[in-house]
Short mmCIF file of C-alpha atoms in Angstrom, two decimals:
data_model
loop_
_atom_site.label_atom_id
_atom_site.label_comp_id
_atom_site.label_asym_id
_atom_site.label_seq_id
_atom_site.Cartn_x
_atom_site.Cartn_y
_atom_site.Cartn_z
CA UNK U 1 -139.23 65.53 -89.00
CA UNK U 2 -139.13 62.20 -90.80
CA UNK U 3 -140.14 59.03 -88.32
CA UNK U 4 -136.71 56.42 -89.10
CA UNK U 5 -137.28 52.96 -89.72
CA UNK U 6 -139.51 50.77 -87.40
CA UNK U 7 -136.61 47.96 -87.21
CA UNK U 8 -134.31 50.89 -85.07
CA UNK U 9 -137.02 52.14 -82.74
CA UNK U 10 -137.14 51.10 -78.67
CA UNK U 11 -140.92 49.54 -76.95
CA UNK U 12 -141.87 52.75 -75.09
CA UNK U 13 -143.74 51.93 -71.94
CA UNK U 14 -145.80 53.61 -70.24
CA UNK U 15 -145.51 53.67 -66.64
CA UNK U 16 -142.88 52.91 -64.42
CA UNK U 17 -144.82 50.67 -61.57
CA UNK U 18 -144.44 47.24 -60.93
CA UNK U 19 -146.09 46.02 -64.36
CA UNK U 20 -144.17 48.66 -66.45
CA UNK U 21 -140.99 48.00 -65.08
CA UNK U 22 -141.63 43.82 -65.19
CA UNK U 23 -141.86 44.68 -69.04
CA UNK U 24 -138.65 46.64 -69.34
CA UNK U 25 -136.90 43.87 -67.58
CA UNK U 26 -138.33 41.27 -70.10
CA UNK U 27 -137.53 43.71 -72.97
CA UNK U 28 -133.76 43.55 -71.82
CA UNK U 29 -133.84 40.08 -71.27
CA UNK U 30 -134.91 39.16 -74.84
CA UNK U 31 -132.15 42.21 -76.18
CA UNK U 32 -134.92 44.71 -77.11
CA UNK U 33 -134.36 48.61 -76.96
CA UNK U 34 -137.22 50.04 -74.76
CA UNK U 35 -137.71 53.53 -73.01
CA UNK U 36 -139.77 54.01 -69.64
CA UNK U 37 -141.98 57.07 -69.40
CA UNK U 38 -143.62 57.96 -65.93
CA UNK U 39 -145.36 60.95 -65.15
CA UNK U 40 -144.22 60.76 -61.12
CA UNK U 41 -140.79 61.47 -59.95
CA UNK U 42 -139.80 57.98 -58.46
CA UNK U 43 -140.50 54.50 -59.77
CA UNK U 44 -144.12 53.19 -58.06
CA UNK U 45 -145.32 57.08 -57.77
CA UNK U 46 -148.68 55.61 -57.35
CA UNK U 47 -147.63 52.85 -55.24
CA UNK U 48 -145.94 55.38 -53.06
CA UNK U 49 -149.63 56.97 -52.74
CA UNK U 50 -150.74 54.33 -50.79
CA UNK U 51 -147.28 53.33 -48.80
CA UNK U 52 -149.43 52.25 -45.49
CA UNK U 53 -151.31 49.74 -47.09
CA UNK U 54 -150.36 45.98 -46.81
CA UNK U 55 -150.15 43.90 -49.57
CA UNK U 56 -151.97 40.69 -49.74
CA UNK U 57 -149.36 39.44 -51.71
CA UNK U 58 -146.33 37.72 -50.39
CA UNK U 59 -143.15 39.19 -51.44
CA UNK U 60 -142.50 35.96 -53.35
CA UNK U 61 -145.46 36.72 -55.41
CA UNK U 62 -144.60 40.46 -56.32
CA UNK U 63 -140.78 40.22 -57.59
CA UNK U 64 -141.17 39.36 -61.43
CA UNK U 65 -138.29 36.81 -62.19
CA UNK U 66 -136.62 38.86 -65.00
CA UNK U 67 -136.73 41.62 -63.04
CA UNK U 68 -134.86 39.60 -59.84
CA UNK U 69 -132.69 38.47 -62.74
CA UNK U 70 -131.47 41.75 -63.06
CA UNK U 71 -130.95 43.08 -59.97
CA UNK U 72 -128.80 39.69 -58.87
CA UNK U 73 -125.45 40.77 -59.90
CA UNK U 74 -125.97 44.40 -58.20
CA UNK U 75 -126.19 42.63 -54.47
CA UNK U 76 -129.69 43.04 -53.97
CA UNK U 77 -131.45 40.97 -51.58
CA UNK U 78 -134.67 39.87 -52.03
CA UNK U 79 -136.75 40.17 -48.83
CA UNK U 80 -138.33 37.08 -47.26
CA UNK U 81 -140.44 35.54 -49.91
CA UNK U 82 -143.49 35.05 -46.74
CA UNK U 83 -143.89 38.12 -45.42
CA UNK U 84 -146.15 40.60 -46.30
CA UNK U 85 -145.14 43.88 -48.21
CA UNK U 86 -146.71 47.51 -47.53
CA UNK U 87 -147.00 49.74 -51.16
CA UNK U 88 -144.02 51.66 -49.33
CA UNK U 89 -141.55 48.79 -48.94
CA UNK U 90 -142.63 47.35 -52.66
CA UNK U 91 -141.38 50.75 -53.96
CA UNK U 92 -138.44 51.43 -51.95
CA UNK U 93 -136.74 47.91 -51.73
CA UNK U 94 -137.87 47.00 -54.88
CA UNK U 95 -139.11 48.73 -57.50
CA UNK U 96 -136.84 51.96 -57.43
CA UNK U 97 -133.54 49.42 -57.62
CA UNK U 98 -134.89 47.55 -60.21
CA UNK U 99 -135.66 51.57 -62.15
CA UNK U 100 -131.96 51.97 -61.03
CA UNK U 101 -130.43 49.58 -62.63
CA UNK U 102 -132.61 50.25 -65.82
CA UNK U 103 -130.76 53.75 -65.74
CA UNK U 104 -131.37 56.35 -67.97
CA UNK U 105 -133.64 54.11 -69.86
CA UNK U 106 -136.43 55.49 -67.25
CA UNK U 107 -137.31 58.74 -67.91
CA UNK U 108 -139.01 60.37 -64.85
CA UNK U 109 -141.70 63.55 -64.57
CA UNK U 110 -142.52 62.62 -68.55
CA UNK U 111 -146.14 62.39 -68.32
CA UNK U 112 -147.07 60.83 -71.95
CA UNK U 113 -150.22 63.00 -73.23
CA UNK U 114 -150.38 61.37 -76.87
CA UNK U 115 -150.14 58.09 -78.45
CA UNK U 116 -150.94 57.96 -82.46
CA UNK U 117 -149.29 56.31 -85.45
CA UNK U 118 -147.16 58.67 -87.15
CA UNK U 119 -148.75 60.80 -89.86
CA UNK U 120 -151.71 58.87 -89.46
CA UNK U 121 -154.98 59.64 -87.04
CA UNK U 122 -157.54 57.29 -86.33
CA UNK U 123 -159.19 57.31 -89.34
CA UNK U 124 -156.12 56.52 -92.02
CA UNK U 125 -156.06 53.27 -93.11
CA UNK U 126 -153.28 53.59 -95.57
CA UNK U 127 -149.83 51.96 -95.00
CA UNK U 128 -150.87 52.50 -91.16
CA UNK U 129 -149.24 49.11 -89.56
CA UNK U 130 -145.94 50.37 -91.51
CA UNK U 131 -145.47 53.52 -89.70
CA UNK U 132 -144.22 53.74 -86.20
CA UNK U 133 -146.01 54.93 -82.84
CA UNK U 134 -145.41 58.52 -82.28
CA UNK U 135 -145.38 59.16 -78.19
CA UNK U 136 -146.04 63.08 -77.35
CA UNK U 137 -144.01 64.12 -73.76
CA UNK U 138 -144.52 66.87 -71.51
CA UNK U 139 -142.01 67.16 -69.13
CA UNK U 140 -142.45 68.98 -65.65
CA UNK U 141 -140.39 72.16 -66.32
CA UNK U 142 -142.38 72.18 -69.22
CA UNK U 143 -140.87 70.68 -72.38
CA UNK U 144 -142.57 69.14 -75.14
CA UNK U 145 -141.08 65.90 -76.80
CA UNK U 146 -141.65 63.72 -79.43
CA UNK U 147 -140.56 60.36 -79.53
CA UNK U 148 -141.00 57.31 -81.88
CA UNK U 149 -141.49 53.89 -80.73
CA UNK U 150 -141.56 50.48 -82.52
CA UNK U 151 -144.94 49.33 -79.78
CA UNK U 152 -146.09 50.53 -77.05
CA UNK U 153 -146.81 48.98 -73.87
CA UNK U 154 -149.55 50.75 -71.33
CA UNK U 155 -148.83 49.98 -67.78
CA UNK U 156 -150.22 53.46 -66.65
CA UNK U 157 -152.86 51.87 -63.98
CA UNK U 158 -155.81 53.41 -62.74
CA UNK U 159 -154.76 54.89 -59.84
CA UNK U 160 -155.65 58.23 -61.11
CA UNK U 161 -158.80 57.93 -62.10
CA UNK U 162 -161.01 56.34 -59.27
CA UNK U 163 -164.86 55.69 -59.54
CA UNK U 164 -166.96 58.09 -57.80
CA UNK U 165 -169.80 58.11 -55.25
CA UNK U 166 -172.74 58.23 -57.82
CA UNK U 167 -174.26 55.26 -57.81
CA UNK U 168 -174.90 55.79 -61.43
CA UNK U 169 -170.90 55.58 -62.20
CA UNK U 170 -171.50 59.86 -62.01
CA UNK U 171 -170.43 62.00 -59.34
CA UNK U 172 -173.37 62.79 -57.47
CA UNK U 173 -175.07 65.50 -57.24
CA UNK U 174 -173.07 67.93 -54.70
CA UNK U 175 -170.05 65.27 -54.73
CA UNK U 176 -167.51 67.89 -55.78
CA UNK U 177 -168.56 70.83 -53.67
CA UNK U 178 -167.57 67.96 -51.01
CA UNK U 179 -164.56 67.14 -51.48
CA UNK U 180 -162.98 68.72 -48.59
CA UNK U 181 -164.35 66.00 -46.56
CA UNK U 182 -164.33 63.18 -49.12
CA UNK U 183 -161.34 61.10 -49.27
CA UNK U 184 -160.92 58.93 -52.56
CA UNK U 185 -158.05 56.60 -50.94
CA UNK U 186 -157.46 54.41 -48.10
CA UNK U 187 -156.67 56.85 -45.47
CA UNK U 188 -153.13 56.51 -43.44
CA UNK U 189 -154.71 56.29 -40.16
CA UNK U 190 -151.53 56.22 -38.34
CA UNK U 191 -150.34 59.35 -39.70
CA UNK U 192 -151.49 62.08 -36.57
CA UNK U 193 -153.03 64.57 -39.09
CA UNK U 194 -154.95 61.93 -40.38
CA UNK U 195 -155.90 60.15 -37.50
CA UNK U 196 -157.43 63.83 -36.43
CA UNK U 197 -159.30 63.82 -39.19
CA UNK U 198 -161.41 60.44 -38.49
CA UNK U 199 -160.54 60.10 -34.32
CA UNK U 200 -164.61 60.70 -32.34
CA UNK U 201 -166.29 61.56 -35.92
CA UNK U 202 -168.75 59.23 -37.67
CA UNK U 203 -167.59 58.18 -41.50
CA UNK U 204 -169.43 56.71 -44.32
CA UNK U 205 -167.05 54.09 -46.47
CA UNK U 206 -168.76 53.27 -49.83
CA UNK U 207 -167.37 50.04 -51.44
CA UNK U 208 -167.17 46.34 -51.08
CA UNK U 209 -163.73 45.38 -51.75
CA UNK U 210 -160.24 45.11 -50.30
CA UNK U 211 -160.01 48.61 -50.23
CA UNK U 212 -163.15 49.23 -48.22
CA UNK U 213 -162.52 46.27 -46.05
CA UNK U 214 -159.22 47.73 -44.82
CA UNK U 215 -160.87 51.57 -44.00
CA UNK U 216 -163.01 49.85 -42.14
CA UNK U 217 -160.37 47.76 -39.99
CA UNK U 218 -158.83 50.94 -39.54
CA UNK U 219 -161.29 52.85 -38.12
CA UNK U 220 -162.63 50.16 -35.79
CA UNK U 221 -158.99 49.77 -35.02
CA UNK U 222 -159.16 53.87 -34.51
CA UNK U 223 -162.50 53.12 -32.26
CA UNK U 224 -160.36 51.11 -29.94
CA UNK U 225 -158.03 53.78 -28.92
CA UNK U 226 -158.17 55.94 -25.83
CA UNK U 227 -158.27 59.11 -27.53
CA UNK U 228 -160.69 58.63 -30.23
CA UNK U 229 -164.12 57.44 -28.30
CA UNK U 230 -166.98 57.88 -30.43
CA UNK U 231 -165.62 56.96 -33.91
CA UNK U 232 -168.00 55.46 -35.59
CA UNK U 233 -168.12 53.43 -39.43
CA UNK U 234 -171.03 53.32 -41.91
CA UNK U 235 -170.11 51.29 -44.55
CA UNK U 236 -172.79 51.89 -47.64
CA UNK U 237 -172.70 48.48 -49.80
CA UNK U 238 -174.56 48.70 -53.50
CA UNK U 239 -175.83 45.57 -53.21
CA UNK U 240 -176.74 43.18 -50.09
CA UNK U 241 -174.65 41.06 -47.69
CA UNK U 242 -174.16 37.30 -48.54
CA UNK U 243 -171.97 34.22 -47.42
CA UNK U 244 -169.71 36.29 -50.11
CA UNK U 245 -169.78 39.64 -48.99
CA UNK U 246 -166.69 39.35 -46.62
CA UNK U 247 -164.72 37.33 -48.96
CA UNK U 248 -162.83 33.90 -48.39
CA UNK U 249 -161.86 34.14 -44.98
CA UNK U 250 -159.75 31.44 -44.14
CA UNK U 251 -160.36 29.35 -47.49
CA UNK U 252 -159.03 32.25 -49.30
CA UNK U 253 -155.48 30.82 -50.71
CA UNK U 254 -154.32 34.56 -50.18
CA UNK U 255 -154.71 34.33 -46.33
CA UNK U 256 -153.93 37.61 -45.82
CA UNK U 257 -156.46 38.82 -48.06
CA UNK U 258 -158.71 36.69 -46.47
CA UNK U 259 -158.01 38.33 -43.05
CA UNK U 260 -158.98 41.53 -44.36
CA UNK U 261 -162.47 40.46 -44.82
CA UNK U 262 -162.23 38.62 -41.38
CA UNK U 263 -161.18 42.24 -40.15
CA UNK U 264 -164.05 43.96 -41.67
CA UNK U 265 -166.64 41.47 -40.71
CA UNK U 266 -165.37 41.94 -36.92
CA UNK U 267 -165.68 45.88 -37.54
CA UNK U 268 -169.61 45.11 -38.09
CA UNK U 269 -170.05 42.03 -35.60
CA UNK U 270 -168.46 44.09 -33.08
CA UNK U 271 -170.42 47.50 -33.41
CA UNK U 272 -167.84 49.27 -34.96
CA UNK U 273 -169.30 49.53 -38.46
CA UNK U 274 -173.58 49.46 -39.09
CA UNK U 275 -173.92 48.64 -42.67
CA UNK U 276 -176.39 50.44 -45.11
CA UNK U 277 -177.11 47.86 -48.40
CA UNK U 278 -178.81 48.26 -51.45
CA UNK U 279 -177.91 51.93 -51.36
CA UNK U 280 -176.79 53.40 -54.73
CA UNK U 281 -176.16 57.38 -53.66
CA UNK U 282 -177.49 59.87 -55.73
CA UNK U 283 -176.88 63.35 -53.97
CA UNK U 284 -174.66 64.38 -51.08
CA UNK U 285 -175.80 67.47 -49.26
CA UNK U 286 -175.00 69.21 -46.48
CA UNK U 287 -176.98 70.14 -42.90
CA UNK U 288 -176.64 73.08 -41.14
CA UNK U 289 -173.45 72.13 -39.16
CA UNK U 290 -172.16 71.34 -42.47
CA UNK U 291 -172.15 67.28 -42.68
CA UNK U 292 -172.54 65.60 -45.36
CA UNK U 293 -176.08 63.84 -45.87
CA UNK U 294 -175.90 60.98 -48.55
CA UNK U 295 -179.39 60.70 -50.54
CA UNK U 296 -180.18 57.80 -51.92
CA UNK U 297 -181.51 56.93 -55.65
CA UNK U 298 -184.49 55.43 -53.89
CA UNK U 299 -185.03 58.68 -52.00
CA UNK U 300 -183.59 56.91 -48.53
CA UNK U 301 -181.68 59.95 -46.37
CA UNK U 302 -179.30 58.38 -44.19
CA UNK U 303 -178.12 60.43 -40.86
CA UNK U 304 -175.37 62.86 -41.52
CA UNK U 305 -171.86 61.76 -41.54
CA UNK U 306 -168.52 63.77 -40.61
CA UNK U 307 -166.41 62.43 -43.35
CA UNK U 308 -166.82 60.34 -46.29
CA UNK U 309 -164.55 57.71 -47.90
CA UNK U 310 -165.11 56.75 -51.31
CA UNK U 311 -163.83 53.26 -52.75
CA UNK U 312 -165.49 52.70 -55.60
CA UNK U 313 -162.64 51.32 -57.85
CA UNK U 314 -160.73 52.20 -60.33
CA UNK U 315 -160.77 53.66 -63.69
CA UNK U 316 -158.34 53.59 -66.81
CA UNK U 317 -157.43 56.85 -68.49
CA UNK U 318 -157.86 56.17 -72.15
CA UNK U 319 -158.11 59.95 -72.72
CA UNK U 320 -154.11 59.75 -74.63
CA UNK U 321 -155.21 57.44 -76.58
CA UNK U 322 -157.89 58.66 -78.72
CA UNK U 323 -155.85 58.66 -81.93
CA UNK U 324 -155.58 54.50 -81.93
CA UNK U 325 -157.66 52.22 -82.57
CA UNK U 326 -158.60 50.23 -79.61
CA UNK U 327 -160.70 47.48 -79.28
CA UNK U 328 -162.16 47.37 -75.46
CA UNK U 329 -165.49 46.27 -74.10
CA UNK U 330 -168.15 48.40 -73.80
CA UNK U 331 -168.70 47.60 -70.26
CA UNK U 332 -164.84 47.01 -68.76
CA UNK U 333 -163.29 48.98 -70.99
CA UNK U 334 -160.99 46.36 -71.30
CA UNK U 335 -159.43 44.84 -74.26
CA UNK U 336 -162.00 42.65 -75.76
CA UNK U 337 -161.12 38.82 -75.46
CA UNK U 338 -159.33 39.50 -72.10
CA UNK U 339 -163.03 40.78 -70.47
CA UNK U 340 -164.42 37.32 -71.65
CA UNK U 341 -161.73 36.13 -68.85
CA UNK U 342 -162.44 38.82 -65.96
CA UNK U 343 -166.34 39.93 -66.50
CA UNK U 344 -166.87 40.10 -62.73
CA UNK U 345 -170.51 39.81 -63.64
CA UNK U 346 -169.29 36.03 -64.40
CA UNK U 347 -166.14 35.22 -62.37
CA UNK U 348 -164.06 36.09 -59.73
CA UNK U 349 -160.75 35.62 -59.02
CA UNK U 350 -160.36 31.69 -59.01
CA UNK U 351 -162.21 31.35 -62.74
CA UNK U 352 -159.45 33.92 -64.03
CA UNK U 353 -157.24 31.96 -66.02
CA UNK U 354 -153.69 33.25 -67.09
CA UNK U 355 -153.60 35.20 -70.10
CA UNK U 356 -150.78 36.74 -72.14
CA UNK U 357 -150.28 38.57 -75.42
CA UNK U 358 -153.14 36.84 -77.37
CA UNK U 359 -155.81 38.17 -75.01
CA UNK U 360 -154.26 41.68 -74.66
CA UNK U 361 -154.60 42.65 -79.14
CA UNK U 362 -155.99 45.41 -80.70
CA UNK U 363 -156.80 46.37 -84.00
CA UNK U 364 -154.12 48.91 -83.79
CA UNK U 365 -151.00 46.07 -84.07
CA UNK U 366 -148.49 46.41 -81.50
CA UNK U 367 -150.05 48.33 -78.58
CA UNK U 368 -150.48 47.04 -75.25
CA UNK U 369 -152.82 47.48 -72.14
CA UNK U 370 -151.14 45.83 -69.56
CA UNK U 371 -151.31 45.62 -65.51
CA UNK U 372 -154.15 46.85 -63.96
CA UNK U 373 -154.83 49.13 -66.70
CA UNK U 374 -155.94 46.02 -68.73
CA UNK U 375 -157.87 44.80 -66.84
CA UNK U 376 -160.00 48.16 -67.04
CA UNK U 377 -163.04 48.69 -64.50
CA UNK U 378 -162.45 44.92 -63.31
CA UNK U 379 -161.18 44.46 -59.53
CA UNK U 380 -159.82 41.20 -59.74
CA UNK U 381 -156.63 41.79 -60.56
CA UNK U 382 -153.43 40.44 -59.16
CA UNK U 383 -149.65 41.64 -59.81
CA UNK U 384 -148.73 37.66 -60.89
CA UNK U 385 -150.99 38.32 -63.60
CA UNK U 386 -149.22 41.78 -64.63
CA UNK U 387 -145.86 39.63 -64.66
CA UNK U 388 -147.63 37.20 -67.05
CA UNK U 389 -148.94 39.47 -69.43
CA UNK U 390 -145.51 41.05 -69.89
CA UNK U 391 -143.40 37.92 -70.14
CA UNK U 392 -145.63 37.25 -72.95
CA UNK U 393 -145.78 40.54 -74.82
CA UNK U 394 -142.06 40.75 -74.73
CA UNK U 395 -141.91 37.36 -76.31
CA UNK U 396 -144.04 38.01 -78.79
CA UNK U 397 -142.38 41.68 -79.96
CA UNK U 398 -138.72 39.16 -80.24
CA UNK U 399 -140.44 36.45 -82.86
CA UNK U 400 -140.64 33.87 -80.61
CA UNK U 401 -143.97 32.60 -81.11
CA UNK U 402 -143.56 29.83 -79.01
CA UNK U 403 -142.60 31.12 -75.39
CA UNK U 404 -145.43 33.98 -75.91
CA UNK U 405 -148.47 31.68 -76.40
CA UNK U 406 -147.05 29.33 -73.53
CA UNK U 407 -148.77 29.56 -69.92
CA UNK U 408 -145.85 30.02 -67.23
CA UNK U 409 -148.36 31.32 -64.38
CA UNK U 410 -150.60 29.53 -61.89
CA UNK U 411 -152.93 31.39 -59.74
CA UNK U 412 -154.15 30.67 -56.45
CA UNK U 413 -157.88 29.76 -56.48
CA UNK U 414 -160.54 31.95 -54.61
CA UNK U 415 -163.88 33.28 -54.72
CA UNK U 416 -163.52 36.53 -53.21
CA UNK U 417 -162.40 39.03 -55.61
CA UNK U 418 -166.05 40.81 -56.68
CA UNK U 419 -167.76 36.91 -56.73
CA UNK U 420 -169.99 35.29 -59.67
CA UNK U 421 -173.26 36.15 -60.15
CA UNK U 422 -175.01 39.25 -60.63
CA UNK U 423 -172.45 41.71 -59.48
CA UNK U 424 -174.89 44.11 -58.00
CA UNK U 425 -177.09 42.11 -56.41
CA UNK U 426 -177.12 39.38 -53.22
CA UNK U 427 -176.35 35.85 -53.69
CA UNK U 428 -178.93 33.33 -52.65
CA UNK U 429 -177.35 31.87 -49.50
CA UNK U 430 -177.12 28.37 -51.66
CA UNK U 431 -175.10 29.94 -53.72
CA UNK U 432 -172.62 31.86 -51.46
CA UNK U 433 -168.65 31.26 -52.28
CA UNK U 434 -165.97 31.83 -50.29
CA UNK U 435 -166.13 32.29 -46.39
CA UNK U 436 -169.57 30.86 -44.06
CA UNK U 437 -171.91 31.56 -42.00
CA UNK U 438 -171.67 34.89 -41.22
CA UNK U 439 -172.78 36.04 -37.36
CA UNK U 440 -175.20 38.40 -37.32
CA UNK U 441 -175.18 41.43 -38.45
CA UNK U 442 -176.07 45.18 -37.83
CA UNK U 443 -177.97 46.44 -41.06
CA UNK U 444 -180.05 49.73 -41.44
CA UNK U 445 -182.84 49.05 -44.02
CA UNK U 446 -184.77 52.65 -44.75
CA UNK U 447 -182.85 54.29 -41.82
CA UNK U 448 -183.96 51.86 -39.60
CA UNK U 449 -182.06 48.85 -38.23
CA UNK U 450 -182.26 45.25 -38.41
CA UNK U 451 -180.96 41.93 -37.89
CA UNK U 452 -179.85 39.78 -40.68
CA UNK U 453 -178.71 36.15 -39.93
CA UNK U 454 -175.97 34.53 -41.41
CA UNK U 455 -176.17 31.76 -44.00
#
């Protein structure tokens, strides 16, 4: 089958979450052909995944403006700009109109498992930037397609592919002959089956970020309740606790993200939580009622635990990609002048500065990571950001020069989102961002506990 001319081929993107679809809306804005591929059957299928969760976002932060451009003449109402979405309202009063109104230009269980130039692997140099992208499909009933494409645009995510409990970025050792009692998300723990699950038992939550900070809300929040005396949080932190651990509190310019720190710092304060630090697990065995006992690098055994929820962060999936050339940082796997921007070994969420197509090039011309997928093992991501990064790609695949190197984003300033500094280990108290003076707090150091005073 001969590939046609580049000039008569549609942007395929990948992925039809909030990113993705923010793209095909700025694709039809600037009269570009474009064709959405996502492996779910709804728009947001991963957003859908976590439907319970509340968004630190305002809704007037996570409605792209082409996209509310297009769904204006079809009645749609935009929901109050200051309230707070969950992942389930972002998808259903939001993202699955705007996919509605794209039509049949979003092509749904099409889960892309190829990416290459056509004719050409990795290893061809000749005429390669003249040949178009050739996209391999495989539908859920089981078809194969091939399409060509003139770019493509990557807004997959990482929701699939989230970091394990291994300290050592590896599962650990007996990590997968646990996973009936591992959870890898934030549980729903409204949901009665759920709430079962977690209600009287003792957990361990590994993580320090948002995600981590609302498991353990919820299951001091779970604590409270009548029915489930005896529930219990550990909540196993790689590194120490700072001024920074808990995030910006109430100088965090995302207030609600700064309540979720707030919520899990009152999970500890209030005996809810004990935390474990420096604790990098290297095995996860089991005792002879069948917990799970998390071993420690160091050798430290911690007390068994009923269930276990890992938050570890996210991963991309670069695995359909191998035929392109790619050029990502060896630590973020992110593309290489945007992890100069988001090295969370360096900056947090207030030094990011808006970015668009420029910092988002490969040596394979015309391909895109954008969305959270950019921004590869980095957690400071934000969907304004996303919107950004699109706006400008879109501009630059029309010519106009101009509008894609121009900034059109301003984000709010904070020092929460992973902090500066050596990501892995505590802050000297001088140097503490975001929220003070923490209360004290219940630590276990070598099984035992301790206080720790606040800064």
């Amino acid at each position: 089958m001969n590939a046609p001319a580049i000039t008569d081929l549609p942007v395929v993107v990948i992925g039809a979450g909030p990113t993705g679809l923010a793209a095909a809306a700025h694709l039809e804005g600037r009269g570009l052909d474009f064709l959405v591929l996502e492996a779910g059957p709804h728009a947001g299928t991963a957003t859908r995944d976590w439907a319970h969760v509340r968004l630190f976002s305002t809704w007037g932060e996570v409605v792209d403006p082409a996209a509310e451009k297009l769904l204006a003449p079809t009645g749609w109402v935009k929901p109050d700009p200051a309230s707070y979405p969950t992942g389930g309202d972002w998808a259903e009063l939001y993202l699955q109109p705007l996919a509605d109104v794209l039509g049949d230009r979003v092509r749904y269980r099409a889960r892309v498992t190829g990416v290459s130039r056509s004719g050409r692997d990795r290893i061809v140099d000749a005429d390669r930037d003249a040949q178009p992208f050739v996209v391999h499909i495989e539908y859920a009933d089981g078809r194969e397609e091939r399409v060509f494409a003139r770019a493509v645009i990557d807004a997959s995510g990482t929701w699939s592919t989230p970091g394990p409990a291994g300290g050592s970025g590896l599962p650990a050792l007996g990590e997968k002959a646990a996973v009936d009692r591992i959870a890898y998300r934030v549980p729903d723990f409204k949901d009665p089956a759920t709430r079962a699950r977690y209600a009287g038992k003792r957990t361990a939550v590994i993580g320090s970020g948002a995600s981590a900070f609302t498991a353990l809300a919820g299951l001091a929040d779970l604590a409270t309740s009548d029915d489930a005396a005896g529930t219990k949080a550990l909540w196993i932190l790689r590194r120490g606790i700072s001024g920074s651990t808990f995030g910006g509190g109430e100088a965090d310019q995302l207030p609600a993200r700064g309540a979720l720190g707030l919520a899990a710092k009152a999970a500890v304060d209030h005996g809810y939580a004990d935390a474990v630090t420096g604790f990098r697990t290297d095995a996860i065995e089991r005792d002879t009622a069948g917990r799970l006992v998390l071993v420690g690098e160091d050798g430290r055994r911690l007390d068994p635990v009923d269930e276990l929820i890992v938050l570890t962060g996210l991963r991309p999936d670069l695995t359909f990609l191998n035929e392109l050339r790619l050029g990502l940082d060896e630590r973020l796997q992110a593309p290489t002048e945007l992890a100069l921007l988001i090295d969370p070994n360096q900056h947090s969420c207030g030094t990011v500065h808006p970015h668009g197509q420029a910092a988002l090039v490969h040596p394979e011309k015309d391909v895109y990571l954008v969305g959270m997928k950019s921004y590869g093992r980095a957690p400071t991501f934000l969907a304004m950001t996303g919107y950004e990064q699109v706006r400008s790609v879109a501009a630059h695949l029309a010519g106009d020069r101009e509008a894609a190197e121009r900034v059109e984003l301003t984000l709010p300033e904070t020092g929460v989102c992973g902090g500066a500094g050596l990501f892995d280990q505590p802050e000297p108290a001088e140097q503490s961002g975001g929220g003070c003076c923490a209360a004290p707090t219940t630590l276990i150091i070598g099984g035992a506990p301790a206080s720790s005073g606040g800064c």
